[in-house]
């Protein structure tokens, strides 16, 4: 399946045969007990037929040799970091990561004797400045949440190789359709499959894709942590990924049209979308991404009352989480970035008027119309 295009991999890679009935889809194996003569097959060992098939599909989509499927994105992230960091080691992390990752590091690493530094900026030099003699891992996330800043994959991979570090990326926002970090030399790719891979806001899951050699320590720890995904959800996730390419391409297209529309809207002060040539990282995004995702954020003009805008939306739903087929918004200052101090939020450029939009697969005209009427109500213009 490695040679097929991604659209074909989405549908067919890792599909299980149905020798009994020749069914067109993977049979579901829910057994937690398998014969011990030939294998030590067990769900927590990540080796049931459905887990193995789905791992092959995700590995194919990321251009990786292997993958593991987890019960959540955080199970994947914590397993990856803990597998490669030992007592006395140090990790360099990007300064604006997913909140759950930041909490894992800040609240728990000290008790394991693991040291860490968050970068001051997002260039390779900013990462290099934090490297110490005991640094073992570099951890990035691009595009970043919520301002869609782009980190240079090639530069980070080269930096990691120069210092013999393991490089890890949270590739959730891009999805494998828009970005394959392994092609740029990144070692370990992590997904919250709750987002684009699942795509329907109904599965909590995670995944790691990497080389077979990099998988070994991960697998050894993962079996002990016990964070595998149940096979019923594995089967549902496999079905969801069959439409990943179609969904994401439509989301890319809708988002580009909406970002362009909002950037010309009088009630919008700023739009952060890497597909716009006005985005500071547009050239870099163009170099390393095939599409610019369905994610963006924008700042309401000062005269727009944010709460009125939120409540006026009729199609776009105000919910936490992202990347579903339905369009959703969140307000970073009261959700994902609530725990930061006012000063830290301001320093990251996250204002009280900032709205994060996850664009779905509805018709783009309906989405524009919904945003327009809510922006006008927010500005008391209707
Ligand atoms: C949601 C998310 C996570 C965490 O994933 P869960 O499936 O909720 O555990 C990690 N990284 C990013 C970028 C996310 O959006």
XYZ file of C-alpha atoms and ligand atoms in Angstrom:
397
model
C 0.000 0.000 0.000
C 3.048 2.221 0.383
C 3.085 3.128 -3.292
C -0.572 4.064 -3.568
C -1.747 7.667 -3.287
C -3.184 8.857 0.020
C -6.811 8.798 -1.162
C -6.399 5.091 -1.953
C -4.501 4.402 1.286
C -7.339 6.019 3.260
C -9.799 3.507 1.836
C -7.691 0.368 1.491
C -4.442 0.367 3.510
C -4.506 -2.064 6.435
C -7.913 -3.445 5.476
C -8.485 -6.908 6.978
C -9.628 -9.712 4.670
C -12.907 -11.491 5.335
C -12.141 -15.039 4.197
C -15.378 -16.433 5.654
C -17.857 -14.222 3.846
C -15.825 -12.024 1.460
C -17.315 -8.885 3.042
C -16.126 -5.574 1.625
C -14.942 -4.117 4.955
C -12.694 -5.243 7.812
C -14.352 -7.741 10.151
C -14.334 -6.638 13.806
C -12.486 -8.855 16.290
C -13.534 -8.016 19.846
C -11.893 -10.962 21.561
C -9.657 -10.218 24.546
C -8.535 -13.861 24.707
C -6.505 -15.571 21.974
C -4.876 -18.979 21.760
C -1.420 -18.978 23.406
C 0.261 -21.663 21.316
C 1.253 -19.360 18.458
C 1.101 -15.747 19.699
C 0.767 -13.595 22.765
C -2.063 -11.645 21.226
C -3.891 -9.331 23.645
C -5.520 -5.888 23.164
C -3.168 -4.138 25.610
C -0.217 -5.413 23.537
C -1.569 -3.397 20.592
C -1.682 -6.513 18.418
C -5.309 -7.491 17.813
C -6.153 -7.808 14.096
C -8.071 -4.516 14.005
C -5.328 -2.596 15.853
C -2.667 -3.957 13.508
C -4.740 -3.095 10.422
C -5.462 0.466 11.556
C -1.819 0.994 12.518
C -0.846 -0.020 8.971
C -3.296 2.511 7.533
C -1.974 5.378 9.677
C 1.656 4.387 9.052
C 0.981 4.374 5.289
C -0.612 7.837 5.447
C 2.380 9.254 7.352
C 4.988 7.459 5.221
C 6.146 5.648 8.374
C 7.278 2.058 8.874
C 5.035 1.493 11.877
C 2.333 2.995 14.098
C 0.563 2.448 17.422
C -3.034 3.431 18.195
C -3.896 4.829 21.645
C -6.990 5.555 23.703
C -6.423 9.331 23.428
C -4.055 11.887 21.983
C -2.648 12.494 25.464
C -1.987 8.743 25.924
C 0.102 8.898 22.735
C 1.887 12.118 23.763
C 2.676 11.013 27.325
C 3.881 7.588 26.146
C 6.134 9.150 23.497
C 7.729 11.645 25.887
C 8.101 9.234 28.803
C 9.563 6.509 26.572
C 12.395 8.764 25.448
C 13.064 10.742 28.644
C 14.729 9.283 31.714
C 15.581 10.728 35.110
C 18.166 13.475 34.607
C 17.305 14.041 30.915
C 16.156 17.349 29.450
C 13.588 18.132 26.726
C 13.189 21.312 24.633
C 9.559 22.144 23.891
C 7.894 24.751 21.703
C 6.480 27.587 23.818
C 2.854 27.365 22.690
C 1.814 23.723 22.760
C -1.565 22.086 23.219
C -2.590 22.865 26.828
C -2.731 19.212 27.913
C 0.872 18.691 26.793
C 2.049 21.807 28.642
C 0.242 20.589 31.783
C 1.810 17.116 31.525
C 5.264 18.679 31.434
C 4.787 21.432 34.021
C 2.770 19.419 36.538
C 4.417 15.995 36.344
C 7.938 16.010 34.926
C 9.604 17.290 38.074
C 8.565 14.244 40.114
C 10.214 12.005 37.518
C 13.395 14.084 37.622
C 12.982 15.175 33.990
C 14.151 18.703 33.126
C 12.525 20.860 30.462
C 12.752 24.230 28.718
C 10.133 26.015 26.655
C 11.506 28.039 23.751
C 11.263 31.841 23.633
C 10.432 31.921 19.918
C 9.716 29.469 17.122
C 12.816 29.513 14.896
C 15.398 26.716 14.865
C 17.762 29.152 16.630
C 15.245 29.552 19.443
C 15.254 25.769 19.873
C 19.030 25.519 19.645
C 19.397 28.168 22.363
C 17.657 25.845 24.858
C 19.701 22.692 24.130
C 21.862 21.483 27.040
C 24.325 18.642 27.523
C 21.540 16.393 28.864
C 18.907 17.274 26.216
C 17.416 14.165 24.576
C 14.221 15.287 22.830
C 12.886 18.238 20.794
C 9.095 18.531 20.739
C 7.110 20.709 18.302
C 3.556 21.326 17.099
C 2.856 22.978 13.728
C 0.589 24.679 12.776
C 0.286 25.954 16.331
C -2.906 26.591 18.237
C -4.626 29.046 17.863
C -2.569 31.516 15.798
C -1.477 28.952 13.187
C 2.225 29.760 13.429
C 4.453 27.461 11.360
C 7.661 25.766 12.567
C 10.311 24.813 9.986
C 10.265 20.988 9.930
C 13.461 20.605 7.914
C 15.414 22.991 10.148
C 14.201 21.333 13.363
C 14.958 17.832 12.028
C 18.465 18.937 11.015
C 19.055 20.547 14.415
C 17.927 17.359 16.181
C 20.261 15.220 14.038
C 23.198 17.566 14.660
C 22.766 17.183 18.425
C 21.735 13.483 18.295
C 18.271 14.250 19.716
C 14.965 12.556 19.001
C 12.518 14.932 17.288
C 8.769 14.637 17.930
C 5.859 16.497 16.405
C 2.200 16.802 17.294
C 0.795 16.710 13.729
C -2.872 16.908 14.798
C -3.732 20.292 13.262
C -2.253 19.456 9.858
C -3.464 15.833 9.547
C -1.427 13.428 7.377
C -3.229 14.743 4.299
C -1.669 18.187 4.602
C 1.707 17.428 6.159
C 4.047 14.413 6.483
C 6.848 15.406 8.889
C 8.820 12.153 8.435
C 9.548 13.236 4.857
C 11.375 16.252 6.365
C 13.403 14.131 8.787
C 11.265 14.326 11.947
C 11.518 11.065 13.924
C 8.186 10.607 15.699
C 4.771 11.848 14.541
C 1.892 12.037 17.025
C -1.822 12.604 16.426
C -4.823 13.272 18.546
C -7.014 11.057 16.346
C -9.948 12.663 18.150
C -9.581 15.480 15.605
C -9.112 15.066 11.820
C -8.471 11.304 11.773
C -11.778 10.642 13.560
C -13.403 13.697 12.033
C -16.937 13.329 13.392
C -16.518 14.509 17.010
C -17.388 11.043 18.315
C -14.126 9.093 18.854
C -11.407 9.823 21.413
C -8.125 8.322 20.187
C -4.445 8.927 19.525
C -1.693 7.597 17.279
C 2.079 7.532 16.924
C 3.825 6.863 13.599
C 7.612 6.371 13.217
C 10.335 3.925 12.155
C 10.395 0.381 13.543
C 13.523 1.230 15.508
C 11.947 4.305 17.087
C 8.828 2.292 17.912
C 10.655 -0.237 20.113
C 11.024 1.814 23.328
C 7.563 3.307 22.762
C 5.974 -0.110 22.439
C 7.766 -1.440 25.503
C 6.402 1.398 27.667
C 2.973 1.524 26.010
C 2.259 -2.103 26.996
C 2.888 -1.186 30.644
C 0.984 2.116 30.553
C -2.001 0.276 29.064
C -3.322 3.130 26.941
C -4.575 1.148 23.936
C -7.826 2.009 22.165
C -10.678 -0.503 22.482
C -11.213 -2.534 19.336
C -14.735 -1.272 18.778
C -13.370 2.278 18.536
C -10.430 1.047 16.456
C -12.914 -0.300 13.929
C -14.883 2.967 13.918
C -11.698 4.990 13.485
C -10.672 2.830 10.532
C -14.025 3.575 8.925
C -13.643 7.300 9.618
C -10.229 7.475 7.987
C -11.657 6.083 4.738
C -13.049 9.584 4.111
C -10.112 11.524 5.617
C -8.694 12.733 2.304
C -12.073 13.881 0.929
C -13.007 15.587 4.187
C -9.704 17.387 4.673
C -9.483 18.571 1.064
C -12.974 20.057 1.350
C -12.107 21.615 4.715
C -8.939 23.136 3.214
C -10.949 24.595 0.353
C -13.738 25.954 2.570
C -11.228 27.428 5.029
C -9.280 29.210 2.288
C -12.495 30.803 1.000
C -13.615 31.802 4.497
C -10.201 33.187 5.492
C -10.209 35.325 2.346
C -13.771 36.444 3.031
C -13.095 37.317 6.680
C -9.884 39.188 5.842
C -12.027 41.615 3.823
C -14.848 41.837 6.356
C -15.258 45.215 8.117
C -16.107 43.559 11.450
C -12.911 41.476 11.482
C -9.620 43.001 12.655
C -7.208 40.157 11.839
C -7.210 36.706 10.257
C -4.602 34.065 11.093
C -4.553 31.454 8.316
C -1.311 30.164 6.758
C -2.964 29.948 3.335
C -3.241 33.751 3.160
C -0.226 35.452 1.607
C -0.509 38.030 4.425
C 0.316 35.324 7.020
C 3.927 35.808 8.196
C 4.721 32.091 7.716
C 2.901 31.668 4.382
C 6.042 30.780 2.389
C 7.168 28.213 4.927
C 3.666 26.698 5.056
C 3.684 26.536 1.257
C 6.986 24.679 1.326
C 6.102 21.968 3.832
C 2.295 21.609 3.647
C 0.097 20.342 0.799
C -2.948 22.157 2.183
C -3.467 24.766 4.882
C -6.035 22.878 7.019
C -9.557 23.777 8.107
C -8.240 25.585 11.191
C -7.891 29.355 11.542
C -8.392 32.088 14.043
C -9.574 35.646 13.650
C -9.950 38.704 15.784
C -13.250 40.510 15.988
C -13.101 44.261 15.378
C -13.259 46.220 18.678
C -16.866 47.282 18.044
C -18.087 43.676 17.815
C -19.480 42.369 21.108
C -17.986 38.885 21.309
C -20.747 37.182 23.278
C -23.437 38.570 20.972
C -21.474 37.272 17.969
C -21.108 33.796 19.526
C -24.788 33.543 20.416
C -25.925 34.748 16.998
C -24.235 31.902 15.090
C -26.815 29.454 13.783
C -24.831 26.790 11.909
C -21.393 27.125 13.482
C -21.438 25.567 16.955
C -19.595 26.942 20.003
C -17.924 23.779 21.308
C -14.495 22.724 22.551
C -12.568 20.396 20.215
C -12.101 20.721 16.481
C -11.686 19.134 13.056
C -15.116 17.532 12.783
C -17.286 17.618 9.668
C -19.315 20.289 11.469
C -17.922 23.833 11.726
C -17.199 24.927 15.294
C -15.708 27.876 17.169
C -13.979 28.242 20.498
C -12.787 31.318 22.334
C -9.158 30.643 23.368
C -9.114 33.152 26.256
C -11.939 31.323 28.072
C -11.100 27.740 26.990
C -7.707 26.430 25.827
C -5.716 29.401 27.158
C -7.813 30.191 30.242
C -5.121 29.062 32.696
C -2.478 31.484 31.372
C -1.963 34.811 33.119
C -3.288 37.894 31.322
C 0.299 38.919 30.612
C 1.256 35.530 29.160
C -1.846 35.544 26.958
C -1.094 39.051 25.734
C 2.510 38.057 25.043
C 1.284 35.149 22.866
C -1.068 37.494 20.980
C -4.255 35.899 22.313
C -6.742 38.709 22.871
C -10.261 38.588 24.328
C -11.599 39.184 20.780
C -9.827 36.165 19.295
C -12.055 33.419 17.858
C -10.747 30.033 16.700
C -12.716 28.540 13.844
C -12.648 24.895 12.763
C -14.164 24.767 9.300
C -16.316 21.747 8.428
C -17.685 20.358 5.187
C -20.925 22.352 4.995
C -21.457 24.515 1.891
C -19.093 27.462 2.123
C -21.827 29.964 1.164
C -23.898 28.930 4.191
C -20.884 29.301 6.474
C -20.036 32.771 5.107
C -23.654 33.828 5.501
C -23.736 32.535 9.102
C -20.534 34.399 10.001
C -21.716 37.574 8.269
C -25.074 37.762 10.049
C -23.442 37.021 13.442
C -20.698 39.634 12.878
C -23.368 42.216 12.001
C -25.418 41.346 15.079
C -22.259 41.555 17.194
C -21.641 45.045 15.861
C -25.342 45.963 16.394
C -25.797 46.562 12.687
C -29.051 44.681 12.238
C -6.910 17.591 21.217
C -5.454 17.688 21.053
C -4.577 16.890 21.810
C -5.057 15.936 22.870
O -5.777 14.884 22.336
P -6.883 14.055 23.148
O -7.350 13.089 22.127
O -7.915 15.020 23.641
O -6.174 13.393 24.295
C -3.224 17.015 21.572
N -2.744 17.889 20.669
C -3.540 18.676 19.943
C -2.932 19.625 18.959
C -4.919 18.618 20.101
O -5.716 19.408 19.384
